[in-house]
Amino acid sequence: MKILVINAGSSSLKYQLIDMETEQVAAKGLCERIGIDGSKLTHKLPGHDDVVIESPMPDHNEAIRLVLEALADKKHGAVKSMNEIGAVGHRVVHSGEDFTESVLLTDEVLQICKRNTDLAPLHQPANVMGIEACKAVMPKVPQVLVFDTAFHSTMPKYAYMYGLPYEYYEKYKVRRYGFHGTSHKFVSGEAARFLKKDIKSLKIVTCHLGNGSSISAVDGGKCIDTSMGFTPLEGVPMGTRCGDIDPSVVEYLMNKTGMDVHATLNTLNKKSGMLGLSGISSDFRDLCAAEEKGDERAKLALDVFGYTVKRFVGAYAAAMNGLDVLVFTAGVGENTESVRSRVAGNMEILGIKLDESKNRNGQRGIIREISTPDSRVRVLIVPTNEELVIARETKEIVEKKK
Ligand code: AMP
């Protein structure tokens, strides 16, 4: 079976066609500037040059139609006929409290997703557009929704409640939800497989460190806490997001700067974190290069980041009353050794002994261990693959239905 994985944004749509026999990518690509002048589709077939198709895409329906055309093209396609696409798996940002796992799309499910747009007003409407476009263009193909929040639905109530009046939870669903769930699920499962251990016997902290970052405590395969909250703004400072701050800063800044609440939140989301601290860039490669040249603010930004991630690792070891495995994943977690050093260095108190030589040298793109042989906690780099999780869950749900 081949599964089409869709990640729809408001003006973009990423796709991967995954052959489930081999779990390899048969084709992938990106539609950009949907609904804007200059729309284009970049289609990638392994072993071939990229194909760029410039064609108007007034809406997501047209984008999906062009994707299907590219996938079935005689020259650069990956299927002979559309019948080879057994199902579509959608990345959907928010499940609210309505779904605790991936679900097969029905009219009722779609209604619930639309109702939850309040909880993720920037992303959920785009996800819904992607679902509706697939429904319109390929009505007979089963579709599965895989939620970014669902893996965190196992958190105990004391971990997801904020210290706010209870009625805000009851009336408005204000609570911690957590994000990057597919990634935390995938890398914790891969870590257990790599170590040849039953995940039920392991206490794992997964550090998904990328442009957006979140840390999760995974006890016996279940998430019991995570650093992102009601929105992805909470937790560690990120590329441009501030992470945890005292909420009173918002009013104070509004009074001092004259910014309204919208502009202030925009600053916290888009101009803070690594970018705000360093004044240079949100990109960790730029920060590492600047630090090497002696830039103090780049060093400070990296220090703040490493220190905050470290604090979460310690907190989650306490929350689980133990730690067996520490996992680094995503763009920064997989590639930035100086961040891993900052987080996992000087952590002997928790039984973590980082092997600096293994941390700094080694092949990228594969699972590898970077702790010393006598480290009680095994420290691993595990490349994430959110599309593959979506494809696996889609296959499982579609096959269960048969
Ligand atoms: P992500 O959001 O997971 O795509 O991660 C993006 C972040 O990962 C950016 O800040 C990049 O600087 C960082 N990153 C990606 N690739 C590398 C690399 N090869 N070396 C260092 N950092 C990288």
XYZ file of C-alpha atoms and ligand atoms in Angstrom:
425
model
C 0.000 0.000 0.000
C 1.168 3.567 -0.724
C 0.103 6.310 1.646
C -0.021 10.013 0.884
C 0.954 12.109 3.887
C -0.299 15.694 3.837
C 0.851 18.583 6.005
C -1.267 21.572 4.990
C -0.380 25.125 6.000
C -2.394 28.239 5.202
C -0.516 28.982 1.966
C 1.598 25.853 1.631
C 1.123 22.105 1.452
C 3.849 19.514 2.013
C 3.354 15.947 0.865
C 5.128 12.606 0.932
C 4.065 9.426 -0.775
C 5.334 6.513 1.322
C 5.525 2.929 0.109
C 4.497 0.929 3.181
C 6.159 -2.289 1.951
C 9.562 -0.650 2.379
C 8.603 2.441 4.411
C 10.602 4.439 1.844
C 9.582 7.779 0.356
C 8.368 7.197 -3.233
C 7.984 10.936 -3.903
C 7.611 14.144 -1.973
C 7.148 17.824 -2.528
C 5.852 21.196 -1.572
C 3.154 23.536 -2.913
C 3.908 27.157 -2.089
C 1.984 30.417 -2.354
C -1.450 28.774 -2.458
C -4.042 31.520 -2.878
C -1.303 34.032 -3.752
C 0.245 35.045 -7.099
C 3.234 32.957 -8.149
C 2.089 29.545 -6.834
C 4.480 26.700 -7.548
C 4.862 23.023 -6.831
C 8.305 21.487 -6.292
C 8.137 17.728 -6.786
C 10.994 15.433 -5.775
C 11.441 11.875 -6.947
C 14.409 10.033 -5.365
C 17.308 9.843 -7.822
C 15.832 12.470 -10.159
C 16.178 16.235 -10.569
C 13.490 18.298 -8.858
C 10.497 19.166 -11.028
C 9.122 22.692 -10.557
C 5.582 23.251 -11.787
C 4.473 26.877 -11.883
C 0.703 26.943 -12.067
C -1.997 29.035 -10.373
C -3.313 27.468 -7.140
C -6.237 29.617 -6.030
C -7.070 27.133 -3.267
C -6.002 23.868 -1.618
C -8.255 21.819 -3.953
C -6.183 22.911 -6.915
C -2.954 22.227 -4.998
C -4.072 18.648 -4.234
C -5.177 18.166 -7.834
C -1.717 19.236 -9.055
C -0.008 16.983 -6.489
C -2.013 13.974 -7.720
C -1.219 14.890 -11.313
C 2.501 15.067 -10.479
C 2.354 11.733 -8.611
C 0.756 9.985 -11.602
C 2.840 11.721 -14.280
C 4.400 9.318 -16.806
C 7.863 10.927 -16.576
C 8.283 12.025 -12.969
C 5.389 10.253 -11.254
C 5.557 7.561 -8.566
C 2.313 5.645 -9.273
C 0.814 4.162 -12.433
C -2.721 4.905 -11.327
C -4.405 6.706 -8.459
C -5.690 3.321 -7.228
C -2.216 2.677 -5.844
C -2.786 5.368 -3.201
C -4.495 3.353 -0.477
C -5.088 6.150 2.019
C -4.246 9.720 2.983
C -2.793 10.627 6.369
C -3.144 14.224 7.521
C -1.080 16.021 10.091
C -3.576 17.920 12.248
C -2.309 20.209 14.943
C -5.025 20.003 17.592
C -7.223 17.189 18.895
C -8.571 19.234 21.814
C -9.824 16.742 24.385
C -11.922 15.011 21.734
C -9.414 12.514 20.364
C -6.721 10.639 22.228
C -5.387 8.909 19.132
C -5.473 9.060 15.352
C -8.914 8.646 13.757
C -10.514 7.760 10.460
C -12.147 10.799 8.865
C -15.944 10.978 9.042
C -18.279 13.958 8.742
C -18.581 14.048 12.519
C -14.792 13.988 13.006
C -14.431 16.874 10.557
C -17.031 18.902 12.462
C -15.141 18.368 15.713
C -11.872 19.444 14.056
C -13.525 22.617 12.850
C -14.880 23.269 16.331
C -11.329 23.033 17.682
C -9.963 25.779 15.417
C -10.326 28.138 18.398
C -7.530 26.233 20.102
C -5.092 26.591 17.177
C -6.390 29.479 15.072
C -3.201 29.775 13.007
C -2.812 26.133 11.977
C -6.057 24.175 12.361
C -8.019 26.010 9.617
C -5.237 25.198 7.134
C -5.255 21.534 8.208
C -9.023 21.471 7.687
C -8.594 22.980 4.206
C -6.176 20.171 3.324
C -8.659 17.544 4.535
C -11.558 19.094 2.641
C -9.472 19.377 -0.518
C -8.570 15.656 -0.400
C -12.206 14.794 0.282
C -13.250 16.773 -2.786
C -10.512 15.562 -5.123
C -10.252 11.890 -4.006
C -13.615 11.131 -2.334
C -13.222 7.334 -2.302
C -9.807 7.214 -0.610
C -9.931 6.744 3.194
C -8.382 9.557 5.186
C -6.868 9.436 8.646
C -6.151 12.373 10.945
C -3.003 12.215 13.072
C -2.885 14.866 15.782
C 0.172 16.697 17.095
C -1.356 16.739 20.562
C -2.699 13.159 20.837
C 0.436 11.456 22.228
C 0.232 13.818 25.210
C -3.346 12.845 26.062
C -2.016 10.344 28.619
C -0.668 13.112 30.871
C -2.176 12.950 34.358
C -4.494 15.795 35.215
C -2.067 17.272 37.752
C 0.498 17.648 34.934
C -1.809 19.317 32.448
C -3.744 21.691 34.702
C -2.590 25.279 35.158
C -2.984 27.082 38.464
C -5.906 29.125 37.149
C -9.562 29.276 38.252
C -10.965 25.825 37.449
C -13.848 27.276 35.489
C -11.450 28.397 32.704
C -10.629 24.747 32.133
C -14.307 23.731 32.234
C -15.620 26.568 30.103
C -12.733 27.327 27.754
C -10.544 24.182 27.865
C -7.515 26.136 29.076
C -4.893 23.511 29.962
C -1.555 22.125 28.790
C -1.945 20.122 25.583
C 1.611 19.735 24.270
C 2.735 19.456 20.644
C 5.246 17.530 18.469
C 3.439 14.393 19.718
C 4.157 12.312 16.610
C 7.861 13.033 16.969
C 8.026 12.244 20.705
C 6.133 9.007 20.077
C 8.329 8.007 17.159
C 11.720 8.692 18.746
C 10.828 7.070 22.079
C 9.698 3.936 20.201
C 12.823 3.945 18.024
C 15.041 4.375 21.097
C 13.498 1.304 22.754
C 13.894 -0.700 19.545
C 17.538 0.395 19.199
C 18.280 -0.623 22.789
C 16.369 -3.908 22.306
C 14.244 -3.117 25.368
C 10.517 -3.199 25.937
C 9.369 0.432 25.984
C 7.079 -0.461 28.899
C 10.199 -0.910 31.036
C 11.827 2.424 30.139
C 11.764 5.965 31.502
C 12.711 8.223 28.603
C 13.142 11.984 28.214
C 12.795 13.016 24.588
C 14.232 16.402 23.544
C 12.729 17.533 20.243
C 14.986 20.521 19.567
C 14.384 22.376 16.323
C 13.118 25.773 15.352
C 10.296 24.886 17.731
C 11.400 22.797 20.708
C 9.679 20.628 23.265
C 10.749 18.100 25.868
C 8.628 15.123 26.956
C 8.733 12.617 29.799
C 7.774 9.196 28.432
C 7.246 6.593 31.139
C 6.564 3.041 29.945
C 5.718 4.354 26.461
C 3.197 6.902 27.727
C 3.725 10.650 27.858
C 3.373 11.904 31.432
C 4.511 15.490 30.911
C 5.652 17.824 28.175
C 7.066 21.330 28.011
C 4.794 22.991 25.461
C 1.445 24.054 26.810
C -1.868 25.492 25.722
C 0.054 26.707 22.671
C 3.564 25.995 21.383
C 4.780 29.228 23.026
C 5.393 27.618 26.406
C 8.469 25.711 27.545
C 12.062 26.291 26.455
C 13.045 29.432 24.512
C 12.990 28.551 20.806
C 14.117 29.996 17.462
C 11.833 33.011 17.809
C 9.463 32.054 20.669
C 10.170 33.177 24.209
C 9.194 29.979 26.061
C 8.318 30.304 29.760
C 8.159 33.841 31.091
C 6.299 35.504 33.938
C 2.872 36.392 32.451
C 3.093 39.804 34.145
C 5.800 40.738 31.637
C 3.047 41.081 29.026
C 1.240 43.928 30.792
C 4.499 45.553 31.865
C 5.816 45.577 28.277
C 2.522 46.876 26.931
C 2.696 49.798 29.368
C 6.348 50.533 28.651
C 6.316 50.180 24.854
C 2.758 51.163 23.938
C 2.332 47.901 22.011
C -1.159 46.399 22.104
C -1.696 42.814 23.188
C -1.522 41.579 19.612
C 1.821 43.235 18.923
C 3.187 42.027 22.258
C 2.188 38.419 21.564
C 3.695 38.769 18.104
C 6.972 39.806 19.740
C 6.846 36.815 22.091
C 6.185 34.451 19.161
C 8.282 35.890 16.356
C 11.003 38.159 17.741
C 12.072 36.468 20.949
C 13.922 33.258 21.828
C 17.292 32.772 20.130
C 16.661 35.633 17.711
C 15.739 38.079 20.453
C 18.534 37.074 22.800
C 21.307 37.005 20.201
C 20.113 39.837 17.987
C 21.639 37.755 15.162
C 19.457 34.879 14.038
C 16.949 32.245 15.060
C 19.017 29.622 13.255
C 21.318 27.564 15.457
C 23.897 27.211 12.684
C 24.298 31.000 12.593
C 24.479 31.136 16.381
C 27.161 28.449 16.564
C 29.198 30.221 13.871
C 28.864 33.543 15.714
C 29.832 31.951 19.031
C 32.973 30.541 17.470
C 33.917 34.046 16.381
C 33.532 35.223 19.962
C 30.052 36.778 19.838
C 28.911 37.047 23.467
C 25.185 37.362 22.755
C 25.168 34.276 20.519
C 26.916 32.406 23.333
C 24.382 33.731 25.825
C 21.449 32.592 23.660
C 22.937 29.094 23.369
C 23.666 29.036 27.115
C 20.075 30.030 27.967
C 18.752 27.357 25.627
C 21.009 24.565 26.895
C 20.404 25.481 30.526
C 16.615 25.529 30.119
C 16.522 22.176 28.329
C 18.756 20.756 31.090
C 16.322 21.967 33.751
C 13.472 20.140 32.001
C 15.524 16.938 31.814
C 16.134 17.137 35.575
C 12.508 17.945 36.304
C 11.248 15.033 34.215
C 13.718 12.596 35.795
C 12.180 13.663 39.105
C 8.643 13.364 37.722
C 9.311 9.776 36.593
C 11.410 8.909 39.663
C 14.159 7.770 37.331
C 15.688 8.049 33.900
C 16.954 5.307 31.589
C 17.274 7.053 28.232
C 17.824 10.622 27.072
C 16.970 11.211 23.410
C 17.946 14.133 21.175
C 16.045 14.690 17.952
C 15.013 17.264 15.259
C 17.203 19.826 13.458
C 19.130 21.067 16.488
C 18.971 17.874 18.577
C 20.346 15.806 15.695
C 22.937 18.263 14.389
C 24.154 20.706 17.020
C 26.723 19.033 19.250
C 27.393 22.138 21.350
C 23.713 22.158 22.397
C 23.819 18.453 23.324
C 26.961 19.157 25.352
C 25.292 21.992 27.192
C 22.279 19.815 28.030
C 23.874 16.453 28.816
C 27.322 17.548 30.043
C 27.856 17.826 33.823
C 24.837 15.647 34.563
C 26.585 12.841 36.461
C 24.227 13.496 39.366
C 21.462 11.961 37.214
C 23.648 9.124 35.941
C 24.238 10.800 32.565
C 27.786 10.598 31.225
C 28.197 12.122 27.794
C 31.048 10.847 25.619
C 32.241 14.123 24.065
C 34.109 12.393 21.281
C 31.028 10.398 20.226
C 28.931 13.538 20.620
C 31.137 15.521 18.252
C 31.916 12.818 15.689
C 29.718 10.299 14.008
C 27.460 9.665 11.104
C 24.345 11.801 10.752
C 20.912 10.523 9.868
C 21.140 7.281 11.867
C 20.401 6.364 15.478
C 23.561 6.477 17.542
C 24.600 6.377 21.162
C 26.675 9.240 22.580
C 26.981 8.214 26.247
C 30.022 6.484 27.766
C 29.874 2.689 28.301
C 29.537 3.240 32.076
C 26.780 5.858 31.818
C 23.704 4.623 33.703
C 21.480 6.664 31.380
C 21.839 5.824 27.694
C 22.030 9.014 25.615
C 20.894 8.650 22.005
C 20.516 10.751 18.887
C 17.409 9.509 17.080
C 16.473 11.094 13.730
C 12.804 11.942 13.788
C 10.411 11.077 10.981
C 6.979 12.530 11.592
C 5.719 11.627 8.118
C 6.506 7.961 8.709
C 4.543 7.950 11.987
C 1.590 9.500 10.184
C 1.845 6.879 7.414
C 2.139 3.995 9.912
C -0.866 5.158 11.938
C -2.878 5.705 8.768
C -2.100 2.192 7.529
C -2.992 0.651 10.887
C -6.341 2.434 11.093
C -7.306 1.750 7.484
C -6.419 -1.943 7.809
C -8.367 -2.245 11.080
C -11.449 -0.920 9.322
C -11.282 -3.568 6.550
P 13.791 21.864 12.562
O 12.778 22.840 13.063
O 13.729 20.542 13.233
O 13.827 21.764 11.066
O 15.223 22.472 12.972
C 15.704 23.693 12.476
C 16.945 24.105 13.274
O 17.899 23.044 13.185
C 17.635 25.354 12.764
O 17.884 26.241 13.832
C 18.956 24.869 12.216
O 19.981 25.751 12.491
C 19.184 23.572 12.928
N 19.923 22.694 12.036
C 19.446 22.040 10.998
N 20.425 21.351 10.348
C 21.533 21.603 10.997
C 22.881 21.213 10.818
N 23.252 20.418 9.824
N 23.770 21.678 11.711
C 23.395 22.473 12.738
N 22.116 22.867 12.950
C 21.212 22.449 12.092
